[in-house]
């Protein structure tokens, strides 16, 4: 159980990285409406979407660990930024290959942080 929680934590941190990049390009009003919309949609996720999230989260957790190590080894701000950009691109690719949009992935991530029952469902999906 601790391992799954760690995986999802890493995935959510990764999702936060993607989200931060995407949101940096939007204004504050758009961010507020996206967050509110994600909360409203929390109960509308299909089992297929939750399974896609679980699968992508596991891959992202592995990538996150790899890129965290590379980030720590990078020397200088420019090198670190290059690692961040590459990590972001890889994680976005994993999410899109899972069949989810990045916004949906992030919305599910936010929803499971707020809904322990939903988190449990996703953890069970990841284990099967």
CSV table of C-alpha atoms in Angstrom, one decimal:
chain,number,residue,atom,x,y,z
A,1,UNK,CA,0.0,0.0,0.0
A,2,UNK,CA,2.8,2.4,0.8
A,3,UNK,CA,4.4,1.6,-2.5
A,4,UNK,CA,1.2,2.5,-4.4
A,5,UNK,CA,0.8,5.7,-2.4
A,6,UNK,CA,4.4,6.6,-3.3
A,7,UNK,CA,3.8,5.9,-7.0
A,8,UNK,CA,0.7,8.0,-7.0
A,9,UNK,CA,2.5,10.8,-5.1
A,10,UNK,CA,5.3,10.7,-7.7
A,11,UNK,CA,2.8,10.7,-10.5
A,12,UNK,CA,0.9,13.6,-8.9
A,13,UNK,CA,4.1,15.6,-8.5
A,14,UNK,CA,4.8,14.8,-12.2
A,15,UNK,CA,1.3,16.0,-13.1
A,16,UNK,CA,2.0,19.1,-11.1
A,17,UNK,CA,5.1,19.7,-13.2
A,18,UNK,CA,3.1,19.3,-16.4
A,19,UNK,CA,0.3,21.5,-15.0
A,20,UNK,CA,2.7,24.2,-13.9
A,21,UNK,CA,4.1,24.4,-17.4
A,22,UNK,CA,0.7,24.5,-19.0
A,23,UNK,CA,-0.7,27.0,-16.5
A,24,UNK,CA,2.2,29.3,-16.8
A,25,UNK,CA,0.9,30.1,-20.3
A,26,UNK,CA,-2.6,30.9,-19.1
A,27,UNK,CA,-3.9,33.8,-17.1
A,28,UNK,CA,-5.2,33.5,-13.5
A,29,UNK,CA,-8.8,33.6,-14.4
A,30,UNK,CA,-8.5,30.7,-16.8
A,31,UNK,CA,-6.7,28.7,-14.1
A,32,UNK,CA,-9.5,29.3,-11.6
A,33,UNK,CA,-12.2,28.1,-14.0
A,34,UNK,CA,-10.1,25.0,-14.9
A,35,UNK,CA,-9.7,24.1,-11.3
A,36,UNK,CA,-13.3,24.6,-10.5
A,37,UNK,CA,-14.3,22.5,-13.6
A,38,UNK,CA,-11.9,19.7,-12.6
A,39,UNK,CA,-13.5,19.5,-9.1
A,40,UNK,CA,-17.0,19.3,-10.6
A,41,UNK,CA,-16.0,16.6,-13.1
A,42,UNK,CA,-14.4,14.5,-10.3
A,43,UNK,CA,-17.4,12.1,-10.1
A,44,UNK,CA,-17.7,11.8,-13.9
A,45,UNK,CA,-14.6,9.7,-14.6
A,46,UNK,CA,-15.2,6.3,-16.3
A,47,UNK,CA,-13.6,3.1,-15.2
A,48,UNK,CA,-11.6,3.2,-18.4
A,49,UNK,CA,-10.3,6.7,-17.7
A,50,UNK,CA,-9.3,5.7,-14.2
A,51,UNK,CA,-7.5,2.6,-15.5
A,52,UNK,CA,-5.7,4.8,-18.0
A,53,UNK,CA,-4.7,7.1,-15.2
A,54,UNK,CA,-3.5,4.2,-13.1
A,55,UNK,CA,-1.4,2.8,-16.0
A,56,UNK,CA,0.1,6.2,-16.9
A,57,UNK,CA,0.8,7.0,-13.3
A,58,UNK,CA,3.0,4.0,-12.9
A,59,UNK,CA,5.0,4.9,-16.0
A,60,UNK,CA,5.2,8.5,-14.9
A,61,UNK,CA,6.5,7.5,-11.5
A,62,UNK,CA,9.4,5.7,-13.1
A,63,UNK,CA,10.1,8.6,-15.4
A,64,UNK,CA,9.9,11.0,-12.4
A,65,UNK,CA,12.5,9.1,-10.5
A,66,UNK,CA,14.8,9.0,-13.5
A,67,UNK,CA,14.4,12.7,-14.3
A,68,UNK,CA,14.8,13.6,-10.6
A,69,UNK,CA,18.2,11.9,-10.6
A,70,UNK,CA,19.1,13.6,-13.9
A,71,UNK,CA,17.9,17.0,-12.5
A,72,UNK,CA,20.1,16.6,-9.4
A,73,UNK,CA,23.1,15.7,-11.6
A,74,UNK,CA,22.6,18.6,-14.0
A,75,UNK,CA,25.0,21.5,-13.5
A,76,UNK,CA,23.7,25.0,-13.9
A,77,UNK,CA,20.2,26.5,-14.3
A,78,UNK,CA,20.2,26.0,-18.1
A,79,UNK,CA,21.0,22.3,-17.9
A,80,UNK,CA,18.4,21.9,-15.2
A,81,UNK,CA,15.8,23.7,-17.3
A,82,UNK,CA,16.6,21.4,-20.3
A,83,UNK,CA,16.0,18.3,-18.0
A,84,UNK,CA,12.7,19.8,-16.9
A,85,UNK,CA,11.5,20.4,-20.4
A,86,UNK,CA,12.5,16.9,-21.5
A,87,UNK,CA,10.8,15.4,-18.5
A,88,UNK,CA,7.7,17.3,-19.2
A,89,UNK,CA,7.6,16.3,-22.8
A,90,UNK,CA,8.1,12.6,-21.9
A,91,UNK,CA,5.4,12.7,-19.2
A,92,UNK,CA,2.9,14.4,-21.6
A,93,UNK,CA,3.7,11.7,-24.2
A,94,UNK,CA,3.0,8.9,-21.6
A,95,UNK,CA,-0.3,10.5,-20.7
A,96,UNK,CA,-1.4,11.0,-24.3
A,97,UNK,CA,-0.3,7.4,-25.2
A,98,UNK,CA,-2.5,6.2,-22.4
A,99,UNK,CA,-5.5,7.7,-24.2
A,100,UNK,CA,-6.1,10.5,-21.8
A,101,UNK,CA,-5.7,14.2,-22.4
A,102,UNK,CA,-3.3,16.0,-20.0
A,103,UNK,CA,-6.1,18.1,-18.5
A,104,UNK,CA,-8.1,14.9,-17.8
A,105,UNK,CA,-5.1,13.2,-16.2
A,106,UNK,CA,-4.5,16.3,-14.0
A,107,UNK,CA,-8.2,16.5,-13.1
A,108,UNK,CA,-8.2,12.8,-12.0
A,109,UNK,CA,-5.0,13.4,-10.0
A,110,UNK,CA,-6.7,16.3,-8.2
A,111,UNK,CA,-9.8,14.3,-7.6
A,112,UNK,CA,-8.0,11.4,-6.0
A,113,UNK,CA,-6.2,13.8,-3.7
A,114,UNK,CA,-9.6,15.0,-2.5
A,115,UNK,CA,-11.5,11.7,-2.5
A,116,UNK,CA,-10.0,8.8,-0.6
A,117,UNK,CA,-12.6,6.4,-2.1
A,118,UNK,CA,-11.6,7.3,-5.6
A,119,UNK,CA,-7.9,7.0,-4.6
A,120,UNK,CA,-8.6,3.5,-3.3
A,121,UNK,CA,-10.4,2.5,-6.6
A,122,UNK,CA,-7.5,3.8,-8.7
A,123,UNK,CA,-4.9,2.0,-6.4
A,124,UNK,CA,-6.9,-1.3,-6.8
A,125,UNK,CA,-6.9,-0.8,-10.6
A,126,UNK,CA,-3.1,-0.3,-10.5
A,127,UNK,CA,-2.6,-3.5,-8.6
A,128,UNK,CA,-4.6,-5.6,-11.0
